mmCIF file with all atom_site columns, C-alpha atoms in Angstrom:
data_model
loop_
_atom_site.group_PDB
_atom_site.id
_atom_site.type_symbol
_atom_site.label_atom_id
_atom_site.label_alt_id
_atom_site.label_comp_id
_atom_site.label_asym_id
_atom_site.label_entity_id
_atom_site.label_seq_id
_atom_site.pdbx_PDB_ins_code
_atom_site.Cartn_x
_atom_site.Cartn_y
_atom_site.Cartn_z
_atom_site.occupancy
_atom_site.B_iso_or_equiv
_atom_site.pdbx_formal_charge
_atom_site.auth_seq_id
_atom_site.auth_comp_id
_atom_site.auth_asym_id
_atom_site.auth_atom_id
_atom_site.pdbx_PDB_model_num
ATOM 1   C CA . MET A 1 1   ? -0.060 0.057   0.122   1.00 45.00 ? 1405 MET A CA 1
ATOM 2   C CA . LEU A 1 2   ? 2.899  2.411   0.993   1.00 37.00 ? 1406 LEU A CA 1
ATOM 3   C CA . MET A 1 3   ? 4.411  1.944   -2.503  1.00 40.00 ? 1407 MET A CA 1
ATOM 4   C CA . PHE A 1 4   ? 1.011  2.686   -4.498  1.00 41.00 ? 1408 PHE A CA 1
ATOM 5   C CA . SER A 1 5   ? 0.639  5.546   -2.089  1.00 47.00 ? 1409 SER A CA 1
ATOM 6   C CA . LEU A 1 6   ? 4.157  6.931   -3.101  1.00 41.00 ? 1410 LEU A CA 1
ATOM 7   C CA . ILE A 1 7   ? 3.524  6.371   -6.870  1.00 45.00 ? 1411 ILE A CA 1
ATOM 8   C CA . ALA A 1 8   ? 0.015  8.243   -6.595  1.00 51.00 ? 1412 ALA A CA 1
ATOM 9   C CA . SER A 1 9   ? 1.685  10.991  -4.841  1.00 53.00 ? 1413 SER A CA 1
ATOM 10  C CA . SER A 1 10  ? 4.379  11.277  -7.523  1.00 65.00 ? 1414 SER A CA 1
ATOM 11  C CA . SER A 1 11  ? 1.791  11.191  -10.421 1.00 81.00 ? 1415 SER A CA 1
ATOM 12  C CA . ASN A 1 12  ? -0.141 13.969  -8.737  1.00 89.00 ? 1416 ASN A CA 1
ATOM 13  C CA . ALA A 1 13  ? 3.312  16.124  -8.378  1.00 89.00 ? 1417 ALA A CA 1
ATOM 14  C CA . TRP A 1 14  ? 4.031  15.405  -11.950 1.00 91.00 ? 1418 TRP A CA 1
ATOM 15  C CA . LEU A 1 15  ? 0.370  16.526  -12.896 1.00 92.00 ? 1419 LEU A CA 1
ATOM 16  C CA . ARG A 1 16  ? 0.715  19.707  -11.022 1.00 93.00 ? 1420 ARG A CA 1
ATOM 17  C CA . ALA A 1 17  ? 4.111  20.562  -12.484 1.00 94.00 ? 1421 ALA A CA 1
ATOM 18  C CA . ALA A 1 18  ? 2.608  19.814  -16.212 1.00 94.00 ? 1422 ALA A CA 1
ATOM 19  C CA . GLN A 1 19  ? -0.153 22.211  -15.292 1.00 95.00 ? 1423 GLN A CA 1
ATOM 20  C CA . LEU A 1 20  ? 2.248  24.989  -14.159 1.00 96.00 ? 1424 LEU A CA 1
ATOM 21  C CA . PHE A 1 21  ? 4.657  24.370  -17.290 1.00 96.00 ? 1425 PHE A CA 1
ATOM 22  C CA . ILE A 1 22  ? 1.725  24.925  -19.707 1.00 97.00 ? 1426 ILE A CA 1
ATOM 23  C CA . THR A 1 23  ? 0.580  28.057  -17.560 1.00 97.00 ? 1427 THR A CA 1
ATOM 24  C CA . ILE A 1 24  ? 4.235  29.404  -17.787 1.00 97.00 ? 1428 ILE A CA 1
ATOM 25  C CA . ALA A 1 25  ? 4.465  28.759  -21.512 1.00 97.00 ? 1429 ALA A CA 1
ATOM 26  C CA . SER A 1 26  ? 0.945  30.523  -21.960 1.00 97.00 ? 1430 SER A CA 1
ATOM 27  C CA . ILE A 1 27  ? 1.923  33.588  -19.906 1.00 97.00 ? 1431 ILE A CA 1
ATOM 28  C CA . LEU A 1 28  ? 5.191  33.999  -21.914 1.00 96.00 ? 1432 LEU A CA 1
ATOM 29  C CA . THR A 1 29  ? 3.278  33.482  -25.231 1.00 96.00 ? 1433 THR A CA 1
ATOM 30  C CA . ILE A 1 30  ? 0.621  36.167  -24.512 1.00 96.00 ? 1434 ILE A CA 1
ATOM 31  C CA . GLY A 1 31  ? 3.049  38.463  -23.183 1.00 94.00 ? 1435 GLY A CA 1
ATOM 32  C CA . GLN A 1 32  ? 5.324  38.371  -26.255 1.00 94.00 ? 1436 GLN A CA 1
ATOM 33  C CA . LEU A 1 33  ? 2.337  38.609  -28.457 1.00 94.00 ? 1437 LEU A CA 1
ATOM 34  C CA . ILE A 1 34  ? 1.052  41.864  -26.713 1.00 92.00 ? 1438 ILE A CA 1
ATOM 35  C CA . THR A 1 35  ? 4.371  43.366  -27.167 1.00 91.00 ? 1439 THR A CA 1
ATOM 36  C CA . LEU A 1 36  ? 3.962  43.039  -30.905 1.00 91.00 ? 1440 LEU A CA 1
ATOM 37  C CA . VAL A 1 37  ? 0.908  45.164  -31.035 1.00 90.00 ? 1441 VAL A CA 1
ATOM 38  C CA . PRO A 1 38  ? 1.968  48.270  -32.586 1.00 88.00 ? 1442 PRO A CA 1
ATOM 39  C CA . VAL A 1 39  ? 0.543  50.798  -29.932 1.00 87.00 ? 1443 VAL A CA 1
ATOM 40  C CA . MET A 1 40  ? 2.225  49.050  -27.101 1.00 86.00 ? 1444 MET A CA 1
ATOM 41  C CA . THR A 1 41  ? 5.728  50.116  -28.667 1.00 82.00 ? 1445 THR A CA 1
ATOM 42  C CA . GLU A 1 42  ? 4.484  53.748  -28.656 1.00 83.00 ? 1446 GLU A CA 1
ATOM 43  C CA . LEU A 1 43  ? 3.149  54.209  -25.322 1.00 84.00 ? 1447 LEU A CA 1
ATOM 44  C CA . GLU A 1 44  ? 5.414  55.130  -22.435 1.00 82.00 ? 1448 GLU A CA 1
ATOM 45  C CA . VAL A 1 45  ? 5.175  54.395  -18.762 1.00 76.00 ? 1449 VAL A CA 1
ATOM 46  C CA . ALA A 1 46  ? 6.534  57.159  -16.327 1.00 70.00 ? 1450 ALA A CA 1
ATOM 47  C CA . GLY A 1 47  ? 8.092  58.625  -19.479 1.00 74.00 ? 1451 GLY A CA 1
ATOM 48  C CA . VAL A 1 48  ? 10.890 56.059  -19.253 1.00 77.00 ? 1452 VAL A CA 1
ATOM 49  C CA . PHE A 1 49  ? 9.649  52.757  -20.246 1.00 84.00 ? 1453 PHE A CA 1
ATOM 50  C CA . LYS A 1 50  ? 7.721  51.527  -23.303 1.00 88.00 ? 1454 LYS A CA 1
ATOM 51  C CA . ALA A 1 51  ? 4.450  49.824  -22.636 1.00 90.00 ? 1455 ALA A CA 1
ATOM 52  C CA . ALA A 1 52  ? 5.610  46.691  -24.595 1.00 91.00 ? 1456 ALA A CA 1
ATOM 53  C CA . ALA A 1 53  ? 8.742  46.620  -22.199 1.00 90.00 ? 1457 ALA A CA 1
ATOM 54  C CA . VAL A 1 54  ? 6.629  46.826  -19.154 1.00 90.00 ? 1458 VAL A CA 1
ATOM 55  C CA . VAL A 1 55  ? 4.313  44.183  -20.275 1.00 92.00 ? 1459 VAL A CA 1
ATOM 56  C CA . TRP A 1 56  ? 7.123  41.794  -21.043 1.00 93.00 ? 1460 TRP A CA 1
ATOM 57  C CA . PHE A 1 57  ? 8.605  42.591  -17.689 1.00 93.00 ? 1461 PHE A CA 1
ATOM 58  C CA . PHE A 1 58  ? 5.491  41.504  -15.710 1.00 94.00 ? 1462 PHE A CA 1
ATOM 59  C CA . ALA A 1 59  ? 5.176  38.415  -17.970 1.00 95.00 ? 1463 ALA A CA 1
ATOM 60  C CA . ARG A 1 60  ? 8.482  37.368  -17.152 1.00 95.00 ? 1464 ARG A CA 1
ATOM 61  C CA . LEU A 1 61  ? 8.116  38.040  -13.381 1.00 95.00 ? 1465 LEU A CA 1
ATOM 62  C CA . ALA A 1 62  ? 4.699  36.128  -13.240 1.00 96.00 ? 1466 ALA A CA 1
ATOM 63  C CA . ALA A 1 63  ? 6.638  33.110  -15.179 1.00 96.00 ? 1467 ALA A CA 1
ATOM 64  C CA . LEU A 1 64  ? 9.384  32.969  -12.631 1.00 95.00 ? 1468 LEU A CA 1
ATOM 65  C CA . ILE A 1 65  ? 7.023  33.043  -9.783  1.00 95.00 ? 1469 ILE A CA 1
ATOM 66  C CA . LEU A 1 66  ? 5.197  30.101  -11.142 1.00 96.00 ? 1470 LEU A CA 1
ATOM 67  C CA . PHE A 1 67  ? 8.633  28.441  -12.257 1.00 96.00 ? 1471 PHE A CA 1
ATOM 68  C CA . TYR A 1 68  ? 9.456  28.268  -8.401  1.00 95.00 ? 1472 TYR A CA 1
ATOM 69  C CA . PHE A 1 69  ? 6.408  26.174  -7.738  1.00 96.00 ? 1473 PHE A CA 1
ATOM 70  C CA . PHE A 1 70  ? 6.983  24.058  -10.787 1.00 96.00 ? 1474 PHE A CA 1
ATOM 71  C CA . ALA A 1 71  ? 10.460 23.128  -9.510  1.00 95.00 ? 1475 ALA A CA 1
ATOM 72  C CA . GLY A 1 72  ? 9.125  22.322  -6.366  1.00 94.00 ? 1476 GLY A CA 1
ATOM 73  C CA . TYR A 1 73  ? 6.628  19.921  -7.788  1.00 94.00 ? 1477 TYR A CA 1
ATOM 74  C CA . VAL A 1 74  ? 9.224  18.272  -10.079 1.00 93.00 ? 1478 VAL A CA 1
ATOM 75  C CA . ILE A 1 75  ? 11.674 17.808  -7.036  1.00 93.00 ? 1479 ILE A CA 1
ATOM 76  C CA . GLU A 1 76  ? 8.789  16.290  -5.013  1.00 90.00 ? 1480 GLU A CA 1
ATOM 77  C CA . ALA A 1 77  ? 7.819  13.804  -8.157  1.00 91.00 ? 1481 ALA A CA 1
ATOM 78  C CA . ILE A 1 78  ? 11.587 12.648  -8.621  1.00 90.00 ? 1482 ILE A CA 1
ATOM 79  C CA . PRO A 1 79  ? 11.933 9.210   -6.699  1.00 87.00 ? 1483 PRO A CA 1
ATOM 80  C CA . ASN A 1 80  ? 14.744 8.995   -4.369  1.00 85.00 ? 1484 ASN A CA 1
ATOM 81  C CA . SER A 1 81  ? 15.471 5.444   -5.521  1.00 83.00 ? 1485 SER A CA 1
ATOM 82  C CA . GLY A 1 82  ? 19.268 5.703   -5.773  1.00 82.00 ? 1486 GLY A CA 1
ATOM 83  C CA . GLY A 1 83  ? 21.305 6.119   -8.869  1.00 86.00 ? 1487 GLY A CA 1
ATOM 84  C CA . ALA A 1 84  ? 21.044 9.203   -11.112 1.00 88.00 ? 1488 ALA A CA 1
ATOM 85  C CA . LEU A 1 85  ? 17.490 10.227  -9.910  1.00 89.00 ? 1489 LEU A CA 1
ATOM 86  C CA . SER A 1 86  ? 18.818 10.537  -6.341  1.00 91.00 ? 1490 SER A CA 1
ATOM 87  C CA . PHE A 1 87  ? 21.555 12.637  -7.591  1.00 93.00 ? 1491 PHE A CA 1
ATOM 88  C CA . ALA A 1 88  ? 19.344 14.686  -9.681  1.00 92.00 ? 1492 ALA A CA 1
ATOM 89  C CA . LYS A 1 89  ? 16.941 15.241  -6.612  1.00 93.00 ? 1493 LYS A CA 1
ATOM 90  C CA . GLY A 1 90  ? 19.681 16.136  -4.525  1.00 93.00 ? 1494 GLY A CA 1
ATOM 91  C CA . ILE A 1 91  ? 21.201 18.980  -6.831  1.00 95.00 ? 1495 ILE A CA 1
ATOM 92  C CA . ALA A 1 92  ? 17.549 19.996  -8.191  1.00 95.00 ? 1496 ALA A CA 1
ATOM 93  C CA . GLU A 1 93  ? 16.821 22.526  -5.116  1.00 95.00 ? 1497 GLU A CA 1
ATOM 94  C CA . PRO A 1 94  ? 20.136 24.605  -5.357  1.00 96.00 ? 1498 PRO A CA 1
ATOM 95  C CA . LEU A 1 95  ? 19.947 24.283  -9.204  1.00 96.00 ? 1499 LEU A CA 1
ATOM 96  C CA . THR A 1 96  ? 16.645 25.742  -9.173  1.00 96.00 ? 1500 THR A CA 1
ATOM 97  C CA . ALA A 1 97  ? 17.857 28.571  -6.659  1.00 96.00 ? 1501 ALA A CA 1
ATOM 98  C CA . LEU A 1 98  ? 20.624 29.417  -8.816  1.00 96.00 ? 1502 LEU A CA 1
ATOM 99  C CA . LEU A 1 99  ? 18.700 29.601  -12.076 1.00 95.00 ? 1503 LEU A CA 1
ATOM 100 C CA . ILE A 1 100 ? 15.875 31.889  -10.382 1.00 95.00 ? 1504 ILE A CA 1
ATOM 101 C CA . LEU A 1 101 ? 18.686 34.137  -8.798  1.00 95.00 ? 1505 LEU A CA 1
ATOM 102 C CA . ILE A 1 102 ? 20.472 34.737  -11.888 1.00 95.00 ? 1506 ILE A CA 1
ATOM 103 C CA . THR A 1 103 ? 17.062 35.456  -13.795 1.00 94.00 ? 1507 THR A CA 1
ATOM 104 C CA . VAL A 1 104 ? 15.897 37.762  -11.059 1.00 95.00 ? 1508 VAL A CA 1
ATOM 105 C CA . GLN A 1 105 ? 19.096 39.954  -10.886 1.00 94.00 ? 1509 GLN A CA 1
ATOM 106 C CA . ALA A 1 106 ? 18.732 40.317  -14.571 1.00 93.00 ? 1510 ALA A CA 1
ATOM 107 C CA . LEU A 1 107 ? 15.289 41.054  -14.707 1.00 93.00 ? 1511 LEU A CA 1
ATOM 108 C CA . PHE A 1 108 ? 15.142 43.563  -11.925 1.00 92.00 ? 1512 PHE A CA 1
ATOM 109 C CA . TRP A 1 109 ? 18.442 45.295  -13.408 1.00 92.00 ? 1513 TRP A CA 1
ATOM 110 C CA . GLU A 1 110 ? 16.260 46.076  -16.437 1.00 89.00 ? 1514 GLU A CA 1
ATOM 111 C CA . LEU A 1 111 ? 13.871 47.975  -14.116 1.00 87.00 ? 1515 LEU A CA 1
ATOM 112 C CA . LEU A 1 112 ? 16.579 49.914  -11.993 1.00 89.00 ? 1516 LEU A CA 1
ATOM 113 C CA . ALA A 1 113 ? 18.968 50.729  -14.517 1.00 88.00 ? 1517 ALA A CA 1
ATOM 114 C CA . PRO A 1 114 ? 17.718 53.943  -15.748 1.00 85.00 ? 1518 PRO A CA 1
ATOM 115 C CA . PHE A 1 115 ? 17.492 55.380  -12.142 1.00 87.00 ? 1519 PHE A CA 1
ATOM 116 C CA . VAL A 1 116 ? 20.993 54.246  -10.673 1.00 89.00 ? 1520 VAL A CA 1
ATOM 117 C CA . ASP A 1 117 ? 24.318 56.021  -10.876 1.00 91.00 ? 1521 ASP A CA 1
ATOM 118 C CA . SER A 1 118 ? 27.630 54.155  -11.209 1.00 91.00 ? 1522 SER A CA 1
ATOM 119 C CA . LEU A 1 119 ? 27.704 53.653  -7.492  1.00 93.00 ? 1523 LEU A CA 1
ATOM 120 C CA . GLY A 1 120 ? 24.292 52.126  -7.394  1.00 91.00 ? 1524 GLY A CA 1
ATOM 121 C CA . ARG A 1 121 ? 25.471 50.043  -10.270 1.00 93.00 ? 1525 ARG A CA 1
ATOM 122 C CA . THR A 1 122 ? 28.397 48.795  -8.606  1.00 94.00 ? 1526 THR A CA 1
ATOM 123 C CA . ILE A 1 123 ? 26.567 48.077  -5.306  1.00 94.00 ? 1527 ILE A CA 1
ATOM 124 C CA . TYR A 1 124 ? 23.785 46.022  -7.041  1.00 94.00 ? 1528 TYR A CA 1
ATOM 125 C CA . HIS A 1 125 ? 26.310 43.827  -9.249  1.00 94.00 ? 1529 HIS A CA 1
ATOM 126 C CA . SER A 1 126 ? 28.417 43.146  -6.381  1.00 95.00 ? 1530 SER A CA 1
ATOM 127 C CA . SER A 1 127 ? 25.335 42.155  -4.183  1.00 95.00 ? 1531 SER A CA 1
ATOM 128 C CA . ALA A 1 128 ? 24.131 39.850  -7.254  1.00 94.00 ? 1532 ALA A CA 1
ATOM 129 C CA . ILE A 1 129 ? 27.636 38.266  -7.537  1.00 96.00 ? 1533 ILE A CA 1
ATOM 130 C CA . ILE A 1 130 ? 27.972 37.456  -3.926  1.00 96.00 ? 1534 ILE A CA 1
ATOM 131 C CA . LEU A 1 131 ? 24.552 35.916  -3.686  1.00 96.00 ? 1535 LEU A CA 1
ATOM 132 C CA . ILE A 1 132 ? 25.243 33.790  -7.050  1.00 96.00 ? 1536 ILE A CA 1
ATOM 133 C CA . VAL A 1 133 ? 28.603 32.600  -5.741  1.00 97.00 ? 1537 VAL A CA 1
ATOM 134 C CA . SER A 1 134 ? 27.079 31.553  -2.330  1.00 96.00 ? 1538 SER A CA 1
ATOM 135 C CA . VAL A 1 135 ? 24.245 29.452  -4.240  1.00 96.00 ? 1539 VAL A CA 1
ATOM 136 C CA . SER A 1 136 ? 27.014 28.088  -6.699  1.00 97.00 ? 1540 SER A CA 1
ATOM 137 C CA . ILE A 1 137 ? 28.956 26.829  -3.553  1.00 97.00 ? 1541 ILE A CA 1
ATOM 138 C CA . TRP A 1 138 ? 25.477 25.265  -2.206  1.00 96.00 ? 1542 TRP A CA 1
ATOM 139 C CA . PHE A 1 139 ? 25.385 23.568  -5.484  1.00 97.00 ? 1543 PHE A CA 1
ATOM 140 C CA . VAL A 1 140 ? 28.854 22.102  -5.620  1.00 96.00 ? 1544 VAL A CA 1
ATOM 141 C CA . ILE A 1 141 ? 28.680 20.713  -2.181  1.00 96.00 ? 1545 ILE A CA 1
ATOM 142 C CA . ARG A 1 142 ? 25.356 19.026  -2.637  1.00 95.00 ? 1546 ARG A CA 1
ATOM 143 C CA . ALA A 1 143 ? 26.907 17.806  -6.110  1.00 95.00 ? 1547 ALA A CA 1
ATOM 144 C CA . TYR A 1 144 ? 29.582 16.317  -4.213  1.00 95.00 ? 1548 TYR A CA 1
ATOM 145 C CA . SER A 1 145 ? 27.552 14.883  -1.330  1.00 94.00 ? 1549 SER A CA 1
ATOM 146 C CA . HIS A 1 146 ? 25.289 12.895  -3.842  1.00 93.00 ? 1550 HIS A CA 1
ATOM 147 C CA . ALA A 1 147 ? 27.962 12.106  -6.579  1.00 93.00 ? 1551 ALA A CA 1
ATOM 148 C CA . THR A 1 148 ? 28.237 8.401   -5.504  1.00 92.00 ? 1552 THR A CA 1
ATOM 149 C CA . TYR A 1 149 ? 24.850 7.988   -6.854  1.00 90.00 ? 1553 TYR A CA 1
ATOM 150 C CA . LEU A 1 150 ? 25.876 9.046   -10.194 1.00 89.00 ? 1554 LEU A CA 1
ATOM 151 C CA . ILE A 1 151 ? 29.160 7.147   -9.965  1.00 90.00 ? 1555 ILE A CA 1
ATOM 152 C CA . ASP A 1 152 ? 27.192 4.152   -9.315  1.00 88.00 ? 1556 ASP A CA 1
ATOM 153 C CA . THR A 1 153 ? 24.856 4.584   -12.350 1.00 87.00 ? 1557 THR A CA 1
ATOM 154 C CA . ILE A 1 154 ? 27.966 5.363   -14.503 1.00 88.00 ? 1558 ILE A CA 1
ATOM 155 C CA . ALA A 1 155 ? 29.425 1.935   -13.188 1.00 86.00 ? 1559 ALA A CA 1
ATOM 156 C CA . LYS A 1 156 ? 26.344 0.131   -14.087 1.00 85.00 ? 1560 LYS A CA 1
ATOM 157 C CA . LEU A 1 157 ? 26.088 1.408   -17.583 1.00 85.00 ? 1561 LEU A CA 1
ATOM 158 C CA . VAL A 1 158 ? 29.720 0.595   -18.247 1.00 83.00 ? 1562 VAL A CA 1
ATOM 159 C CA . LYS A 1 159 ? 29.245 -2.863  -16.967 1.00 82.00 ? 1563 LYS A CA 1
ATOM 160 C CA . MET A 1 160 ? 26.050 -3.146  -19.014 1.00 83.00 ? 1564 MET A CA 1
ATOM 161 C CA . LEU A 1 161 ? 27.696 -1.917  -21.976 1.00 80.00 ? 1565 LEU A CA 1
ATOM 162 C CA . SER A 1 162 ? 30.690 -4.336  -21.635 1.00 72.00 ? 1566 SER A CA 1
ATOM 163 C CA . ARG A 1 163 ? 28.522 -7.226  -21.667 1.00 72.00 ? 1567 ARG A CA 1
ATOM 164 C CA . LEU A 1 164 ? 26.991 -6.186  -24.985 1.00 72.00 ? 1568 LEU A CA 1
ATOM 165 C CA . LEU A 1 165 ? 30.643 -5.667  -26.674 1.00 64.00 ? 1569 LEU A CA 1
ATOM 166 C CA . PRO A 1 166 ? 31.989 -8.933  -28.575 1.00 59.00 ? 1570 PRO A CA 1
ATOM 167 C CA . GLN A 1 167 ? 34.774 -10.320 -26.187 1.00 56.00 ? 1571 GLN A CA 1
ATOM 168 C CA . GLN A 1 168 ? 38.153 -11.060 -27.783 1.00 57.00 ? 1572 GLN A CA 1
ATOM 169 C CA . ASN A 1 169 ? 39.226 -14.503 -28.157 1.00 62.00 ? 1573 ASN A CA 1
ATOM 170 C CA . LEU A 1 170 ? 42.443 -16.114 -27.796 1.00 65.00 ? 1574 LEU A CA 1
ATOM 171 C CA . ILE A 1 171 ? 43.829 -19.543 -28.641 1.00 70.00 ? 1575 ILE A CA 1
ATOM 172 C CA . CYS A 1 172 ? 45.066 -22.061 -26.219 1.00 72.00 ? 1576 CYS A CA 1
ATOM 173 C CA . GLN A 1 173 ? 48.357 -23.309 -27.080 1.00 72.00 ? 1577 GLN A CA 1
ATOM 174 C CA . GLN A 1 174 ? 47.678 -26.646 -25.439 1.00 73.00 ? 1578 GLN A CA 1
ATOM 175 C CA . CYS A 1 175 ? 44.647 -27.823 -27.451 1.00 78.00 ? 1579 CYS A CA 1
ATOM 176 C CA . GLY A 1 176 ? 43.813 -24.850 -29.942 1.00 73.00 ? 1580 GLY A CA 1
ATOM 177 C CA . ALA A 1 177 ? 40.523 -24.141 -28.493 1.00 72.00 ? 1581 ALA A CA 1
ATOM 178 C CA . ASP A 1 178 ? 39.065 -20.642 -28.472 1.00 71.00 ? 1582 ASP A CA 1
ATOM 179 C CA . ILE A 1 179 ? 39.265 -18.952 -24.873 1.00 66.00 ? 1583 ILE A CA 1
ATOM 180 C CA . THR A 1 180 ? 37.938 -15.636 -23.801 1.00 65.00 ? 1584 THR A CA 1
ATOM 181 C CA . ALA A 1 181 ? 40.733 -12.924 -23.063 1.00 57.00 ? 1585 ALA A CA 1
ATOM 182 C CA . ASN A 1 182 ? 41.982 -12.183 -19.658 1.00 59.00 ? 1586 ASN A CA 1
ATOM 183 C CA . THR A 1 183 ? 41.047 -15.786 -18.747 1.00 62.00 ? 1587 THR A CA 1
ATOM 184 C CA . HIS A 1 184 ? 43.763 -17.833 -16.727 1.00 64.00 ? 1588 HIS A CA 1
ATOM 185 C CA . PHE A 1 185 ? 42.736 -21.503 -17.669 1.00 70.00 ? 1589 PHE A CA 1
ATOM 186 C CA . CYS A 1 186 ? 41.535 -22.876 -20.916 1.00 74.00 ? 1590 CYS A CA 1
ATOM 187 C CA . ASN A 1 187 ? 37.814 -24.150 -20.415 1.00 71.00 ? 1591 ASN A CA 1
ATOM 188 C CA . THR A 1 188 ? 38.359 -27.181 -22.580 1.00 74.00 ? 1592 THR A CA 1
ATOM 189 C CA . CYS A 1 189 ? 41.626 -28.671 -21.374 1.00 78.00 ? 1593 CYS A CA 1
ATOM 190 C CA . GLY A 1 190 ? 42.511 -26.572 -18.153 1.00 72.00 ? 1594 GLY A CA 1
ATOM 191 C CA . HIS A 1 191 ? 45.737 -25.578 -19.702 1.00 70.00 ? 1595 HIS A CA 1
ATOM 192 C CA . LYS A 1 192 ? 47.099 -22.280 -18.026 1.00 67.00 ? 1596 LYS A CA 1
ATOM 193 C CA . THR A 1 193 ? 47.682 -19.252 -19.821 1.00 62.00 ? 1597 THR A CA 1
ATOM 194 C CA . GLN A 1 194 ? 48.719 -15.777 -19.128 1.00 53.00 ? 1598 GLN A CA 1
ATOM 195 C CA . SER A 1 195 ? 47.143 -12.326 -20.274 1.00 46.00 ? 1599 SER A CA 1
ATOM 196 C CA . SER A 1 196 ? 49.854 -11.160 -21.931 1.00 48.00 ? 1600 SER A CA 1
ATOM 197 C CA . ASN A 1 197 ? 50.338 -12.370 -26.035 1.00 64.00 ? 1601 ASN A CA 1
ATOM 198 C CA . ALA A 1 198 ? 53.511 -13.723 -27.146 1.00 66.00 ? 1602 ALA A CA 1
ATOM 199 C CA . CYS A 1 199 ? 54.843 -15.415 -30.423 1.00 70.00 ? 1603 CYS A CA 1
ATOM 200 C CA . PRO A 1 200 ? 54.952 -19.272 -29.689 1.00 67.00 ? 1604 PRO A CA 1
ATOM 201 C CA . ALA A 1 201 ? 58.063 -19.469 -32.021 1.00 69.00 ? 1605 ALA A CA 1
ATOM 202 C CA . CYS A 1 202 ? 60.097 -16.874 -30.554 1.00 70.00 ? 1606 CYS A CA 1
ATOM 203 C CA . GLU A 1 203 ? 58.135 -15.683 -27.487 1.00 66.00 ? 1607 GLU A CA 1
ATOM 204 C CA . ALA A 1 204 ? 58.335 -12.043 -28.657 1.00 69.00 ? 1608 ALA A CA 1
ATOM 205 C CA . ALA A 1 205 ? 55.466 -9.890  -27.497 1.00 67.00 ? 1609 ALA A CA 1
ATOM 206 C CA . VAL A 1 206 ? 52.606 -9.335  -30.071 1.00 67.00 ? 1610 VAL A CA 1
ATOM 207 C CA . SER A 1 207 ? 49.444 -7.324  -30.063 1.00 68.00 ? 1611 SER A CA 1
ATOM 208 C CA . ALA A 1 208 ? 45.869 -8.837  -30.212 1.00 62.00 ? 1612 ALA A CA 1
ATOM 209 C CA . GLY A 1 209 ? 44.521 -9.453  -33.511 1.00 64.00 ? 1613 GLY A CA 1
ATOM 210 C CA . GLN A 1 210 ? 48.242 -9.606  -35.046 1.00 69.00 ? 1614 GLN A CA 1
ATOM 211 C CA . GLN A 1 211 ? 48.428 -12.168 -37.834 1.00 72.00 ? 1615 GLN A CA 1
ATOM 212 C CA . TYR A 1 212 ? 52.270 -12.540 -38.008 1.00 74.00 ? 1616 TYR A CA 1
ATOM 213 C CA . CYS A 1 213 ? 55.049 -11.993 -35.626 1.00 76.00 ? 1617 CYS A CA 1
ATOM 214 C CA . GLN A 1 214 ? 57.009 -8.810  -36.197 1.00 71.00 ? 1618 GLN A CA 1
ATOM 215 C CA . ASN A 1 215 ? 60.283 -10.502 -34.885 1.00 76.00 ? 1619 ASN A CA 1
ATOM 216 C CA . CYS A 1 216 ? 60.452 -13.883 -36.551 1.00 77.00 ? 1620 CYS A CA 1
ATOM 217 C CA . GLY A 1 217 ? 57.546 -13.787 -39.242 1.00 76.00 ? 1621 GLY A CA 1
ATOM 218 C CA . SER A 1 218 ? 55.719 -16.950 -37.727 1.00 75.00 ? 1622 SER A CA 1
ATOM 219 C CA . LYS A 1 219 ? 51.992 -16.988 -38.302 1.00 73.00 ? 1623 LYS A CA 1
ATOM 220 C CA . LEU A 1 220 ? 50.003 -16.286 -35.268 1.00 67.00 ? 1624 LEU A CA 1
ATOM 221 C CA . GLY A 1 221 ? 46.344 -17.301 -36.373 1.00 55.00 ? 1625 GLY A CA 1
ATOM 222 C CA . LYS A 1 222 ? 43.849 -15.091 -34.412 1.00 47.00 ? 1626 LYS A CA 1
ATOM 223 C CA . THR A 1 223 ? 45.954 -14.229 -31.377 1.00 43.00 ? 1627 THR A CA 1
ATOM 224 C CA . THR A 1 224 ? 48.242 -16.188 -29.153 1.00 42.00 ? 1628 THR A CA 1
ATOM 225 C CA . VAL A 1 225 ? 48.805 -16.668 -25.527 1.00 41.00 ? 1629 VAL A CA 1
ATOM 226 C CA . GLU A 1 226 ? 52.201 -17.362 -23.964 1.00 41.00 ? 1630 GLU A CA 1
ATOM 227 C CA . GLU A 1 227 ? 52.303 -20.759 -22.073 1.00 40.00 ? 1631 GLU A CA 1
ATOM 228 C CA . SER A 1 228 ? 53.330 -20.593 -18.523 1.00 39.00 ? 1632 SER A CA 1
#
């Protein structure tokens, strides 16, 4: 019952996130369309801003507020089941804060820029940089603490891919049977092998897949292994 409850809760969170995403897209689309109306580029607000710029500012501000709640539902919906999902869930909160902070400081600077002098500009940008760096450090700490989840996922992927790749075959010098590379004993006769390849005639080292020995010219077949 607990598992079904978690699935239902996750589905509900994804549903709310989808609703907010559609709402955000609608607000930005309508805001952009309004700015295309010719009269909006002619009207001025407070004698400084064009009406189109004001509408687009509030459209982005509303979208940013909704994005905060959208991100919250997405984080809630991500299952904490280990692996890459747990890594994503761990870094999602500081990543969201970083994205919102960067967007907010750029958005409000558009509003404040005409009214501040060089000192105000320096104070504003310095404060923004300090906040962004602080949140970035939070993000890095979260990424470090949850990195083991991502490493585990990568290790599993590498292991899965290694199973799909064709294995290199060697030839047993005792019975001539094909054996898998990096094995220590022939699975047909039990003859002990070595992982390094060598020419059976002169014992010179040869590379995998080499057809002839570069030292004595002996034919190697597929790949040879040196007897112990």
